[in-house]
mmCIF file of C-alpha atoms in Angstrom:
data_model
loop_
_atom_site.group_PDB
_atom_site.id
_atom_site.type_symbol
_atom_site.label_atom_id
_atom_site.label_comp_id
_atom_site.label_asym_id
_atom_site.label_seq_id
_atom_site.Cartn_x
_atom_site.Cartn_y
_atom_site.Cartn_z
ATOM 1 C CA UNK A 1 119.749 77.862 86.032
ATOM 2 C CA UNK A 2 117.851 79.611 82.506
ATOM 3 C CA UNK A 3 114.953 76.823 83.266
ATOM 4 C CA UNK A 4 114.455 77.925 86.613
ATOM 5 C CA UNK A 5 114.427 81.325 86.244
ATOM 6 C CA UNK A 6 111.444 80.998 83.473
ATOM 7 C CA UNK A 7 109.930 78.867 86.109
ATOM 8 C CA UNK A 8 110.260 81.747 88.934
ATOM 9 C CA UNK A 9 109.201 84.484 86.195
ATOM 10 C CA UNK A 10 105.567 82.141 85.613
ATOM 11 C CA UNK A 11 105.067 82.206 89.627
ATOM 12 C CA UNK A 12 102.779 84.706 90.967
ATOM 13 C CA UNK A 13 104.251 86.806 93.763
ATOM 14 C CA UNK A 14 102.661 84.636 96.804
ATOM 15 C CA UNK A 15 104.049 81.644 95.205
ATOM 16 C CA UNK A 16 107.522 83.021 94.806
ATOM 17 C CA UNK A 17 107.241 84.151 97.895
ATOM 18 C CA UNK A 18 106.098 80.961 99.624
ATOM 19 C CA UNK A 19 109.356 78.889 97.775
ATOM 20 C CA UNK A 20 111.645 81.047 99.112
ATOM 21 C CA UNK A 21 110.014 81.252 102.693
ATOM 22 C CA UNK A 22 111.076 77.310 102.355
ATOM 23 C CA UNK A 23 114.324 77.714 101.349
ATOM 24 C CA UNK A 24 115.039 79.984 104.202
ATOM 25 C CA UNK A 25 113.842 77.526 106.246
ATOM 26 C CA UNK A 26 115.796 74.772 105.456
ATOM 27 C CA UNK A 27 118.947 77.061 105.215
ATOM 28 C CA UNK A 28 118.323 77.926 108.785
ATOM 29 C CA UNK A 29 118.335 74.081 109.543
ATOM 30 C CA UNK A 30 121.443 73.532 108.938
ATOM 31 C CA UNK A 31 120.388 70.303 107.974
ATOM 32 C CA UNK A 32 121.923 70.573 104.304
ATOM 33 C CA UNK A 33 124.603 69.679 102.578
ATOM 34 C CA UNK A 34 127.411 72.345 101.660
ATOM 35 C CA UNK A 35 126.950 71.904 98.220
ATOM 36 C CA UNK A 36 122.589 72.025 98.270
ATOM 37 C CA UNK A 37 122.875 75.037 100.705
ATOM 38 C CA UNK A 38 125.223 77.263 97.840
ATOM 39 C CA UNK A 39 122.057 75.443 95.094
ATOM 40 C CA UNK A 40 119.773 76.818 97.469
ATOM 41 C CA UNK A 41 120.634 79.858 98.441
ATOM 42 C CA UNK A 42 121.128 80.881 94.422
ATOM 43 C CA UNK A 43 117.623 80.038 94.331
ATOM 44 C CA UNK A 44 116.800 82.166 96.928
ATOM 45 C CA UNK A 45 118.137 84.890 95.451
ATOM 46 C CA UNK A 46 116.462 84.458 92.315
ATOM 47 C CA UNK A 47 113.288 84.370 94.491
ATOM 48 C CA UNK A 48 113.888 87.382 96.302
ATOM 49 C CA UNK A 49 115.094 89.438 93.283
ATOM 50 C CA UNK A 50 111.853 88.263 91.447
ATOM 51 C CA UNK A 51 109.655 89.405 94.706
ATOM 52 C CA UNK A 52 110.996 92.765 94.615
ATOM 53 C CA UNK A 53 111.038 93.532 91.357
ATOM 54 C CA UNK A 54 106.887 92.804 91.549
ATOM 55 C CA UNK A 55 106.852 94.682 94.732
ATOM 56 C CA UNK A 56 108.912 97.416 93.045
ATOM 57 C CA UNK A 57 106.220 97.405 89.792
ATOM 58 C CA UNK A 58 103.320 97.279 92.703
ATOM 59 C CA UNK A 59 104.436 100.463 94.541
ATOM 60 C CA UNK A 60 104.906 102.061 91.156
ATOM 61 C CA UNK A 61 101.297 101.230 90.025
ATOM 62 C CA UNK A 62 100.198 102.693 93.615
ATOM 63 C CA UNK A 63 102.563 106.058 92.822
ATOM 64 C CA UNK A 64 100.704 106.974 89.564
ATOM 65 C CA UNK A 65 97.313 108.006 91.089
ATOM 66 C CA UNK A 66 96.501 110.114 93.725
ATOM 67 C CA UNK A 67 92.989 111.105 94.462
ATOM 68 C CA UNK A 68 91.926 114.783 94.938
ATOM 69 C CA UNK A 69 89.569 116.533 97.051
ATOM 70 C CA UNK A 70 87.165 115.696 94.407
ATOM 71 C CA UNK A 71 87.803 111.989 94.522
ATOM 72 C CA UNK A 72 89.031 112.402 90.967
ATOM 73 C CA UNK A 73 92.785 111.731 89.833
ATOM 74 C CA UNK A 74 95.032 114.917 90.635
ATOM 75 C CA UNK A 75 98.470 113.948 89.815
ATOM 76 C CA UNK A 76 101.209 111.583 91.348
ATOM 77 C CA UNK A 77 103.024 111.346 94.242
ATOM 78 C CA UNK A 78 105.112 108.530 96.335
ATOM 79 C CA UNK A 79 103.223 106.166 98.097
ATOM 80 C CA UNK A 80 104.795 107.184 101.101
ATOM 81 C CA UNK A 81 104.553 110.656 100.583
ATOM 82 C CA UNK A 82 102.678 111.413 103.800
ATOM 83 C CA UNK A 83 104.480 108.884 105.901
ATOM 84 C CA UNK A 84 102.233 106.149 105.631
ATOM 85 C CA UNK A 85 103.782 102.669 103.738
#
């Protein structure tokens, strides 16, 4: 498992998301034996956590800078504070 985690940490967000989508497709197919399904589910959960962590980090970076009316950074506010997502 530690080897898998290090591999996930080396993936880009896009690579991890693609693999997660593949895991979901395989699980949804219903053609996977129970033991393999459990292993796939565990891998999928690790990939989901990695993707969520990267999304959270990206949102935190976005929240750091908010431009004022003059175009210069004026402070911080949450990314979706004015209703934009």
